[in-house]
């Protein structure tokens, strides 16, 4: 799901632009249902301010799960 979420964020930026990241935030938590540490991940995503910050955070998280 994390790779799908990253793609969703990238597409949102292409369509809406960087200034509309706040619109996407409310949808990000849906991807975390059932994951260990979901509450902390959702909280962290809510404090990020840009698409790029979110993608970076999620790529690090994804790499943590793959190890």
PDB file of C-alpha atoms in Angstrom:
ATOM      1  CA  UNK A   1       0.000   0.000   0.000  1.00  0.00           C
ATOM      2  CA  UNK A   2       2.848   2.411   0.688  1.00  0.00           C
ATOM      3  CA  UNK A   3       3.980   2.358  -2.940  1.00  0.00           C
ATOM      4  CA  UNK A   4       0.415   3.123  -4.048  1.00  0.00           C
ATOM      5  CA  UNK A   5       0.243   5.979  -1.535  1.00  0.00           C
ATOM      6  CA  UNK A   6       3.501   7.441  -2.859  1.00  0.00           C
ATOM      7  CA  UNK A   7       2.110   7.310  -6.390  1.00  0.00           C
ATOM      8  CA  UNK A   8      -1.117   8.980  -5.192  1.00  0.00           C
ATOM      9  CA  UNK A   9       0.891  11.824  -3.656  1.00  0.00           C
ATOM     10  CA  UNK A  10       2.965  12.306  -6.813  1.00  0.00           C
ATOM     11  CA  UNK A  11      -0.132  12.361  -9.022  1.00  0.00           C
ATOM     12  CA  UNK A  12      -1.857  14.823  -6.710  1.00  0.00           C
ATOM     13  CA  UNK A  13       1.125  17.174  -6.980  1.00  0.00           C
ATOM     14  CA  UNK A  14       1.097  16.930 -10.791  1.00  0.00           C
ATOM     15  CA  UNK A  15      -2.607  17.688 -10.984  1.00  0.00           C
ATOM     16  CA  UNK A  16      -3.131  20.177  -8.146  1.00  0.00           C
ATOM     17  CA  UNK A  17       0.333  21.606  -7.512  1.00  0.00           C
ATOM     18  CA  UNK A  18       2.415  21.945  -4.356  1.00  0.00           C
ATOM     19  CA  UNK A  19       0.176  24.568  -2.773  1.00  0.00           C
ATOM     20  CA  UNK A  20      -2.687  22.086  -2.393  1.00  0.00           C
ATOM     21  CA  UNK A  21      -0.980  19.434  -0.258  1.00  0.00           C
ATOM     22  CA  UNK A  22      -3.308  20.260   2.636  1.00  0.00           C
ATOM     23  CA  UNK A  23      -6.228  18.925   0.556  1.00  0.00           C
ATOM     24  CA  UNK A  24      -4.557  15.536   0.310  1.00  0.00           C
ATOM     25  CA  UNK A  25      -3.675  15.147   3.993  1.00  0.00           C
ATOM     26  CA  UNK A  26      -7.158  14.071   5.053  1.00  0.00           C
ATOM     27  CA  UNK A  27      -6.962  11.091   2.677  1.00  0.00           C
ATOM     28  CA  UNK A  28      -3.510   9.837   3.636  1.00  0.00           C
ATOM     29  CA  UNK A  29      -4.602   8.055   6.808  1.00  0.00           C
ATOM     30  CA  UNK A  30      -6.836   5.677   4.881  1.00  0.00           C
ATOM     31  CA  UNK A  31      -3.801   3.878   3.519  1.00  0.00           C
ATOM     32  CA  UNK A  32      -2.581   2.987   7.008  1.00  0.00           C
ATOM     33  CA  UNK A  33      -5.439   0.867   8.264  1.00  0.00           C
ATOM     34  CA  UNK A  34      -4.121  -2.408   9.642  1.00  0.00           C
ATOM     35  CA  UNK A  35      -0.415  -1.505   9.599  1.00  0.00           C
ATOM     36  CA  UNK A  36       1.715  -1.757  12.725  1.00  0.00           C
ATOM     37  CA  UNK A  37       2.518   1.750  13.939  1.00  0.00           C
ATOM     38  CA  UNK A  38      -0.300   3.262  11.883  1.00  0.00           C
ATOM     39  CA  UNK A  39      -1.246   5.823  14.514  1.00  0.00           C
ATOM     40  CA  UNK A  40       2.283   7.237  14.691  1.00  0.00           C
ATOM     41  CA  UNK A  41       2.635   7.278  10.902  1.00  0.00           C
ATOM     42  CA  UNK A  42      -0.656   9.152  10.482  1.00  0.00           C
ATOM     43  CA  UNK A  43       0.392  11.676  13.111  1.00  0.00           C
ATOM     44  CA  UNK A  44       3.716  12.238  11.367  1.00  0.00           C
ATOM     45  CA  UNK A  45       2.088  12.728   7.965  1.00  0.00           C
ATOM     46  CA  UNK A  46      -0.237  15.365   9.404  1.00  0.00           C
ATOM     47  CA  UNK A  47       2.685  17.616  10.398  1.00  0.00           C
ATOM     48  CA  UNK A  48       4.334  17.501   6.959  1.00  0.00           C
ATOM     49  CA  UNK A  49       3.765  20.480   4.668  1.00  0.00           C
ATOM     50  CA  UNK A  50       4.733  19.402   1.167  1.00  0.00           C
ATOM     51  CA  UNK A  51       4.289  16.513  -1.208  1.00  0.00           C
ATOM     52  CA  UNK A  52       8.058  16.018  -1.269  1.00  0.00           C
ATOM     53  CA  UNK A  53       8.284  15.773   2.526  1.00  0.00           C
ATOM     54  CA  UNK A  54       5.524  13.158   2.502  1.00  0.00           C
ATOM     55  CA  UNK A  55       7.163  11.103  -0.241  1.00  0.00           C
ATOM     56  CA  UNK A  56      10.511  11.212   1.580  1.00  0.00           C
ATOM     57  CA  UNK A  57       8.922  10.119   4.846  1.00  0.00           C
ATOM     58  CA  UNK A  58       7.038   7.282   3.166  1.00  0.00           C
ATOM     59  CA  UNK A  59      10.073   6.066   1.204  1.00  0.00           C
ATOM     60  CA  UNK A  60      12.014   5.836   4.485  1.00  0.00           C
ATOM     61  CA  UNK A  61       9.093   4.009   6.089  1.00  0.00           C
ATOM     62  CA  UNK A  62       8.820   1.655   3.110  1.00  0.00           C
ATOM     63  CA  UNK A  63      12.547   0.865   3.322  1.00  0.00           C
ATOM     64  CA  UNK A  64      12.136   0.104   7.032  1.00  0.00           C
ATOM     65  CA  UNK A  65       9.462  -2.488   6.260  1.00  0.00           C
ATOM     66  CA  UNK A  66      11.506  -4.075   3.473  1.00  0.00           C
ATOM     67  CA  UNK A  67      14.567  -4.677   5.668  1.00  0.00           C
TER      68      UNK A  67
END
